[in-house]
mmCIF file with all atom_site columns, C-alpha atoms in Angstrom:
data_model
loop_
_atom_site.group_PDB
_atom_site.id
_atom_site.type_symbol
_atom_site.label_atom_id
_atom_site.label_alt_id
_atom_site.label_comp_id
_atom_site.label_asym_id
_atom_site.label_entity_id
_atom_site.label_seq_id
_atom_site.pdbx_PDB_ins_code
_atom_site.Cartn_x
_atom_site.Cartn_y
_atom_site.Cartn_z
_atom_site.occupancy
_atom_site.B_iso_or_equiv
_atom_site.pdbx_formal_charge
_atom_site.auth_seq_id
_atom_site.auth_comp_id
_atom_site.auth_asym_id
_atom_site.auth_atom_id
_atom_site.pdbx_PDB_model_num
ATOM 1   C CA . UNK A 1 1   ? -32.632 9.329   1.269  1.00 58.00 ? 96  UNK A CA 1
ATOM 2   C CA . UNK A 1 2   ? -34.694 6.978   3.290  1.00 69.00 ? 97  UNK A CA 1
ATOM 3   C CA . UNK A 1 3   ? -36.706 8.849   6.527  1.00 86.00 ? 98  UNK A CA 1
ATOM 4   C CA . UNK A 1 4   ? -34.466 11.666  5.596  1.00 89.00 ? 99  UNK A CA 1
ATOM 5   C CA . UNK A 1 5   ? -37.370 14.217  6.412  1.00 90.00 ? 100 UNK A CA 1
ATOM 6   C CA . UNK A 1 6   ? -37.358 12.279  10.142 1.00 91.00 ? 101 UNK A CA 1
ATOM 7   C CA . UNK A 1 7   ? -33.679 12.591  10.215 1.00 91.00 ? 102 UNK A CA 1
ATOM 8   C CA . UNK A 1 8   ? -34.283 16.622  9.342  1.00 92.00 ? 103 UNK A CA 1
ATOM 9   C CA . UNK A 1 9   ? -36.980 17.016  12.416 1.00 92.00 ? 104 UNK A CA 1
ATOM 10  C CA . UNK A 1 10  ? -34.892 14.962  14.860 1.00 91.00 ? 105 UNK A CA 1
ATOM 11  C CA . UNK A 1 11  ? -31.501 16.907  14.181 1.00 92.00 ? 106 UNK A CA 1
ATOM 12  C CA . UNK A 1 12  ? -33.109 20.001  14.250 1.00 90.00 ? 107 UNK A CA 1
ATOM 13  C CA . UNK A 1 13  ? -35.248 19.410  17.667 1.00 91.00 ? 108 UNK A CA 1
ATOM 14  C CA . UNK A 1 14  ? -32.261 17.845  19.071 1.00 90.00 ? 109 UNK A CA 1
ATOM 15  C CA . UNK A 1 15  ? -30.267 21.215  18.300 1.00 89.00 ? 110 UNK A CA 1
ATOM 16  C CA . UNK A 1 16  ? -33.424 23.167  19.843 1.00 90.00 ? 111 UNK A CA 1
ATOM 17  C CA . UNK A 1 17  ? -34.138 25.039  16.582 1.00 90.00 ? 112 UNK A CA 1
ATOM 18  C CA . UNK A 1 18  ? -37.537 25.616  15.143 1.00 89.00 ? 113 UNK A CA 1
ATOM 19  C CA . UNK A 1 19  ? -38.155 25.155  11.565 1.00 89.00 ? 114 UNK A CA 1
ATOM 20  C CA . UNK A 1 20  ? -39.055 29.320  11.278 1.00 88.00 ? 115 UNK A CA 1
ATOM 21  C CA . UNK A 1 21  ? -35.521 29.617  13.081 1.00 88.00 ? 116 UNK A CA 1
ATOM 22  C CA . UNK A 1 22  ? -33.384 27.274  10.534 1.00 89.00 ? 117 UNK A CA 1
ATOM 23  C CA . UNK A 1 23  ? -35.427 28.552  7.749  1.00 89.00 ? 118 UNK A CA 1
ATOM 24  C CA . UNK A 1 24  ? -34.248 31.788  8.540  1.00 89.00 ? 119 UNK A CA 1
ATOM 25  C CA . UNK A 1 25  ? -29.986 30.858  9.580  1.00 88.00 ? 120 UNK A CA 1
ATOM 26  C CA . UNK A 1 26  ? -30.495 28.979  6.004  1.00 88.00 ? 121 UNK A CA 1
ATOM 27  C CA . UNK A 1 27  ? -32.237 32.191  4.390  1.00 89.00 ? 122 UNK A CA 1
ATOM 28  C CA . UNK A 1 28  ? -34.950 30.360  3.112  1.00 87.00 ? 123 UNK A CA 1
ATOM 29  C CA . UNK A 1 29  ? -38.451 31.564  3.086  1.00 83.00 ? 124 UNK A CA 1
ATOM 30  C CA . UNK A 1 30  ? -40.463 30.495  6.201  1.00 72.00 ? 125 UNK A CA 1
ATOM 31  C CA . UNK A 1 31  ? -42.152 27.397  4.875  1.00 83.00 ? 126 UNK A CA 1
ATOM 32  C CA . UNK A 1 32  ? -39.105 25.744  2.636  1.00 86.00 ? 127 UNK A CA 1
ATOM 33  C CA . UNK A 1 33  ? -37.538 24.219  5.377  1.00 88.00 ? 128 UNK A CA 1
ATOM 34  C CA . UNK A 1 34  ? -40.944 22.774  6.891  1.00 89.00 ? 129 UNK A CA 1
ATOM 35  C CA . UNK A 1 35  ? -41.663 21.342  3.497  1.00 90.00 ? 130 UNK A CA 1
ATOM 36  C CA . UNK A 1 36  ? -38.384 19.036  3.677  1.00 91.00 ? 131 UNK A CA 1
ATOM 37  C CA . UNK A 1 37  ? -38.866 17.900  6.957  1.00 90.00 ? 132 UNK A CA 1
ATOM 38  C CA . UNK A 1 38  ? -42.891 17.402  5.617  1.00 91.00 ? 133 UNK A CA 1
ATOM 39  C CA . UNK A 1 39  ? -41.146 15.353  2.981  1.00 90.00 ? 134 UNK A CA 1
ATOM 40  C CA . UNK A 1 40  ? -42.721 17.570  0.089  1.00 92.00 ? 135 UNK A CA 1
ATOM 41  C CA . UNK A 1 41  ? -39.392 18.661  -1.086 1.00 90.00 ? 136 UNK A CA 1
ATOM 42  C CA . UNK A 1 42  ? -36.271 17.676  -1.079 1.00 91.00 ? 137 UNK A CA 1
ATOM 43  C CA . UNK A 1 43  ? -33.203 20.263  -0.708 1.00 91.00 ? 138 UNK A CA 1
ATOM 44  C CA . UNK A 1 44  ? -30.426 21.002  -3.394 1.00 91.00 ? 139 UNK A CA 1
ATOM 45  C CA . UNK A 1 45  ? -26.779 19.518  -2.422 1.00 92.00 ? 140 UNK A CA 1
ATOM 46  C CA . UNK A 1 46  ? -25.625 22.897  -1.708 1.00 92.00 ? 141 UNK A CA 1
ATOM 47  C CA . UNK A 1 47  ? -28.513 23.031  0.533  1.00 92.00 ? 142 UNK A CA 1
ATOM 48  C CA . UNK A 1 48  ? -27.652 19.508  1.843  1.00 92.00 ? 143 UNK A CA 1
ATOM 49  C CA . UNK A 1 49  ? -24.075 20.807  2.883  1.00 92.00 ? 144 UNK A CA 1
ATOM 50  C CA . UNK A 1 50  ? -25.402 23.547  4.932  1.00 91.00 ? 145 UNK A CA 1
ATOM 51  C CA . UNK A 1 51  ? -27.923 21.456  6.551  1.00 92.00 ? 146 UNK A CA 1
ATOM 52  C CA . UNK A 1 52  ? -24.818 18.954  7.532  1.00 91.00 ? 147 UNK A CA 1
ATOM 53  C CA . UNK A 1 53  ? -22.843 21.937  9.330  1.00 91.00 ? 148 UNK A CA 1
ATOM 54  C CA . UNK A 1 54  ? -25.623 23.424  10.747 1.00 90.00 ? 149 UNK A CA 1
ATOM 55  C CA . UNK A 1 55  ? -26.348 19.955  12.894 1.00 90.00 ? 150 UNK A CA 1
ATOM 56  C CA . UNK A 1 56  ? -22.887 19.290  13.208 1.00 89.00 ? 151 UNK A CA 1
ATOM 57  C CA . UNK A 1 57  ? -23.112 15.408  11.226 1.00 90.00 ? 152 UNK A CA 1
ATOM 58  C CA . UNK A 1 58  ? -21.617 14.252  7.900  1.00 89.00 ? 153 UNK A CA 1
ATOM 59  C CA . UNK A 1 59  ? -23.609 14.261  4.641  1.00 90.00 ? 154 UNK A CA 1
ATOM 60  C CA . UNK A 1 60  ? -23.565 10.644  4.771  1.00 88.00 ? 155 UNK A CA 1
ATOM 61  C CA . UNK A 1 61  ? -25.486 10.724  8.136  1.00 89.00 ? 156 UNK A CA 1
ATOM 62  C CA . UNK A 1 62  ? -27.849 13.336  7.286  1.00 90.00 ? 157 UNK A CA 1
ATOM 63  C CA . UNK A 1 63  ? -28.892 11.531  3.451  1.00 89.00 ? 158 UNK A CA 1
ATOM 64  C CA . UNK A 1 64  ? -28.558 7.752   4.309  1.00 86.00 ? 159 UNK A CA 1
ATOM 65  C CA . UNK A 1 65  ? -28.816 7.567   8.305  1.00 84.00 ? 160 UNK A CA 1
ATOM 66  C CA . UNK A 1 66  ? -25.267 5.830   8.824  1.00 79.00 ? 161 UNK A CA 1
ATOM 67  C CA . UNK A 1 67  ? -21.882 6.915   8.601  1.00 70.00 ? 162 UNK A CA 1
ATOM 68  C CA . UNK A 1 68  ? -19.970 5.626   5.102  1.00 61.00 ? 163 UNK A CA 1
ATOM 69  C CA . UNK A 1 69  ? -17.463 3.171   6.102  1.00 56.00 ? 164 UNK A CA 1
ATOM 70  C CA . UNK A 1 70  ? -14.949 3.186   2.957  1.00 55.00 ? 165 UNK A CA 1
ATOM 71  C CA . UNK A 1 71  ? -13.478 -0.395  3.261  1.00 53.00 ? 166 UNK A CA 1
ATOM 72  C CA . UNK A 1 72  ? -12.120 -2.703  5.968  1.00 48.00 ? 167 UNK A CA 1
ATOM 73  C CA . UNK A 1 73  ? -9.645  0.366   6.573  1.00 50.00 ? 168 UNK A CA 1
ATOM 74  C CA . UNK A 1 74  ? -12.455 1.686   8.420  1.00 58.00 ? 169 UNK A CA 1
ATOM 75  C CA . UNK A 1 75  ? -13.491 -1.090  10.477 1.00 73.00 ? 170 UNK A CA 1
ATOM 76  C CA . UNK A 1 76  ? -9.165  -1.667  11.211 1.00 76.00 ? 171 UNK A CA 1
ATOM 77  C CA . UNK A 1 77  ? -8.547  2.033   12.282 1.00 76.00 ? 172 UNK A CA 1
ATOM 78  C CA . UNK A 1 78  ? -11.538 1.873   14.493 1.00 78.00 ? 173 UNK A CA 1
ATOM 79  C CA . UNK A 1 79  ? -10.146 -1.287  15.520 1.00 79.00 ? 174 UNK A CA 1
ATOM 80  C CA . UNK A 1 80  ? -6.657  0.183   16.720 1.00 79.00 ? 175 UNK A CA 1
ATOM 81  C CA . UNK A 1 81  ? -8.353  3.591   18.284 1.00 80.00 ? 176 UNK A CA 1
ATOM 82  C CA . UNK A 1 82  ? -10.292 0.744   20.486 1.00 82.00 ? 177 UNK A CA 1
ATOM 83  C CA . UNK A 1 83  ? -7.079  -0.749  21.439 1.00 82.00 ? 178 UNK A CA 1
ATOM 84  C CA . UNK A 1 84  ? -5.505  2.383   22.170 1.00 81.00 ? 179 UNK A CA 1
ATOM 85  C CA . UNK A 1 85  ? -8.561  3.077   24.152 1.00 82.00 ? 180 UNK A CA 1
ATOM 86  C CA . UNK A 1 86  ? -8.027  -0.053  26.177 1.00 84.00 ? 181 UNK A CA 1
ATOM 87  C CA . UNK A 1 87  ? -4.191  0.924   26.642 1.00 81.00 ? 182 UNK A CA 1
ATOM 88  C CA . UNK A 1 88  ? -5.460  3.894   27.891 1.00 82.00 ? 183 UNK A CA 1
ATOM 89  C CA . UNK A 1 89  ? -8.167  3.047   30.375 1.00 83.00 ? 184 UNK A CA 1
ATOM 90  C CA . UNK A 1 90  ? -5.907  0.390   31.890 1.00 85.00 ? 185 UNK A CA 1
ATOM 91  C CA . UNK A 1 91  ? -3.804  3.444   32.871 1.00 85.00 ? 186 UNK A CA 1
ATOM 92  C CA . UNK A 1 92  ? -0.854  3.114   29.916 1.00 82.00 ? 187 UNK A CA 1
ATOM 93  C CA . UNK A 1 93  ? -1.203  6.382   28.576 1.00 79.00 ? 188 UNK A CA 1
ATOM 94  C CA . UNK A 1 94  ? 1.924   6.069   26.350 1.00 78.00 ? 189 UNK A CA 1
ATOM 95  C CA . UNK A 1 95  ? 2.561   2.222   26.110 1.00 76.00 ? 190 UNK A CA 1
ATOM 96  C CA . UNK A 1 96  ? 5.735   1.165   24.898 1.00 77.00 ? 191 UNK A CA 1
ATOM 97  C CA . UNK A 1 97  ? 3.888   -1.357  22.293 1.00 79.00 ? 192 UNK A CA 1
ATOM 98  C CA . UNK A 1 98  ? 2.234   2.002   20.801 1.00 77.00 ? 193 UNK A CA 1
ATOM 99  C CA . UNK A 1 99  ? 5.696   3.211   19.397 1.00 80.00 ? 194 UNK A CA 1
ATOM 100 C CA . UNK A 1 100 ? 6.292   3.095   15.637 1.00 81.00 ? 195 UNK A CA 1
ATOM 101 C CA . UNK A 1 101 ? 9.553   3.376   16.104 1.00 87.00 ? 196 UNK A CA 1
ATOM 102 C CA . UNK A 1 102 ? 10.363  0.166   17.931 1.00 85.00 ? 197 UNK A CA 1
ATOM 103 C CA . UNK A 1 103 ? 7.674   -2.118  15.729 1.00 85.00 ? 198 UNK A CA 1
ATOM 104 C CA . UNK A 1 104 ? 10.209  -0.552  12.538 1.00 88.00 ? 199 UNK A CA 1
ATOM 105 C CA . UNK A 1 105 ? 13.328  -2.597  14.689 1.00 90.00 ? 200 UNK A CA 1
ATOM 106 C CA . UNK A 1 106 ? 11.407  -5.772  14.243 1.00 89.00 ? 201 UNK A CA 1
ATOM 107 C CA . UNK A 1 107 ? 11.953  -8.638  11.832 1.00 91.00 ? 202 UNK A CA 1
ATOM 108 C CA . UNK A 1 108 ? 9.082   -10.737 10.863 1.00 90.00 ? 203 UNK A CA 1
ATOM 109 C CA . UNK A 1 109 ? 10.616  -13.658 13.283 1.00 92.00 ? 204 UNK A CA 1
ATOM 110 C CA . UNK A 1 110 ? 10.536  -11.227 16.200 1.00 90.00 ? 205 UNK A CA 1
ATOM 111 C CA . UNK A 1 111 ? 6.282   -10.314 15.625 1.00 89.00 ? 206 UNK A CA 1
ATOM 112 C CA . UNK A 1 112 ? 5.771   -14.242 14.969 1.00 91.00 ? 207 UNK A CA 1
ATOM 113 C CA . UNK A 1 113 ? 7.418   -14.662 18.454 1.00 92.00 ? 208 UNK A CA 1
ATOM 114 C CA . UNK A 1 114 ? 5.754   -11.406 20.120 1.00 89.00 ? 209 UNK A CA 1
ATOM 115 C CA . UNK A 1 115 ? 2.423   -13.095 18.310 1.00 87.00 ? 210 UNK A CA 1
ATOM 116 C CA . UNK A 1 116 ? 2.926   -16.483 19.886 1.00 91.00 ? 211 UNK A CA 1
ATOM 117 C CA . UNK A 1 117 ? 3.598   -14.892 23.391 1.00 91.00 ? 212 UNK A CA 1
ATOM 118 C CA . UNK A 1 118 ? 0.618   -12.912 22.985 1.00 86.00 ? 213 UNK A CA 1
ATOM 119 C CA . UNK A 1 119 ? -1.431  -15.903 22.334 1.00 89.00 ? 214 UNK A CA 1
ATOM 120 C CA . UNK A 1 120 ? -0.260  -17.748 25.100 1.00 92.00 ? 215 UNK A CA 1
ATOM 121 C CA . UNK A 1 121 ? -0.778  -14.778 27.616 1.00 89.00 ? 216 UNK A CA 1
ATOM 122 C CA . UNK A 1 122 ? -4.558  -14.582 26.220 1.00 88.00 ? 217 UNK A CA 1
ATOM 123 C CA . UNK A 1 123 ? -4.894  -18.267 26.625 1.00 87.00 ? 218 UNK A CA 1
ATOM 124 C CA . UNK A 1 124 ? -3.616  -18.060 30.231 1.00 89.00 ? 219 UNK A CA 1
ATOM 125 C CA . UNK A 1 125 ? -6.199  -15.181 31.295 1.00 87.00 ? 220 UNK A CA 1
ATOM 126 C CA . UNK A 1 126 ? -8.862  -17.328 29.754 1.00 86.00 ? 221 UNK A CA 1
ATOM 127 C CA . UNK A 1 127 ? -7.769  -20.353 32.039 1.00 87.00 ? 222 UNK A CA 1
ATOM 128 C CA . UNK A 1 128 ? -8.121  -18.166 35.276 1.00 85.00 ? 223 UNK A CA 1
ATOM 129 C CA . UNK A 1 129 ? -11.524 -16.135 34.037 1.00 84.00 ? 224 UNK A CA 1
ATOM 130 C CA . UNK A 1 130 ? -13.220 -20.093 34.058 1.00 76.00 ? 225 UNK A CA 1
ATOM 131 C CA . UNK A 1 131 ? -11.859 -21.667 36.778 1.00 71.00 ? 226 UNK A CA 1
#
């Protein structure tokens, strides 16, 4: 819980609160929630939770300062959102390459070939970017 008391004070001035106010939408007494941002105490987990919806941010942000990131699952679904993102700022709001269904139809021959193709278009862009 590293500079959790600064992540307390910077939450709760970025939400416009003052510590009398959150003391009170917590129903603590008026001082308990200025001693956790003081770093005098820390809060029970219960206490923890409602801290977390109050500011709108995951436990994990509010006791450690980053967001848990539970394997490379993580890092790959973030991965695809960003190229569903790019889809989608291009102006391909449903892109045919974005349907289950069709990947389903294809044998592993068929995404060697689409992989290949893909290659070779990247390679091409690349070619015109440095000349």
């Amino acid at each position: 819980m590293d500079h959790f008391n600064l992540r307390l004070e910077n939450l709760r001035e970025k939400s416009g609160y003052t510590k009398k106010e959150v003391s009170k939408m917590l129903g603590f007494s008026a001082n308990v929630y200025g001693a956790y941002e003081r770093g005098e105490r820390r809060p029970s987990l219960e206490t923890c939770c409602k801290l977390a919806d109050l500011y709108n941010v995951s436990l994990d942000y509010l006791l450690r300062g980053k967001e848990y990131k539970k394997e490379e699952t993580q890092t790959e679904e973030s991965r695809l959102l960003e190229v569903v993102n790019l889809f989608r700022g291009k102006g391909f709001e449903e892109p045919y390459i974005l349907q289950l269904e069709k990947w389903e139809k294809l044998s592993r021959e068929d995404l060697q070939e689409l992989t290949n193709h893909f290659n070779w278009v990247v390679y091409k862009a690349e070619q015109e970017i440095s000349e």
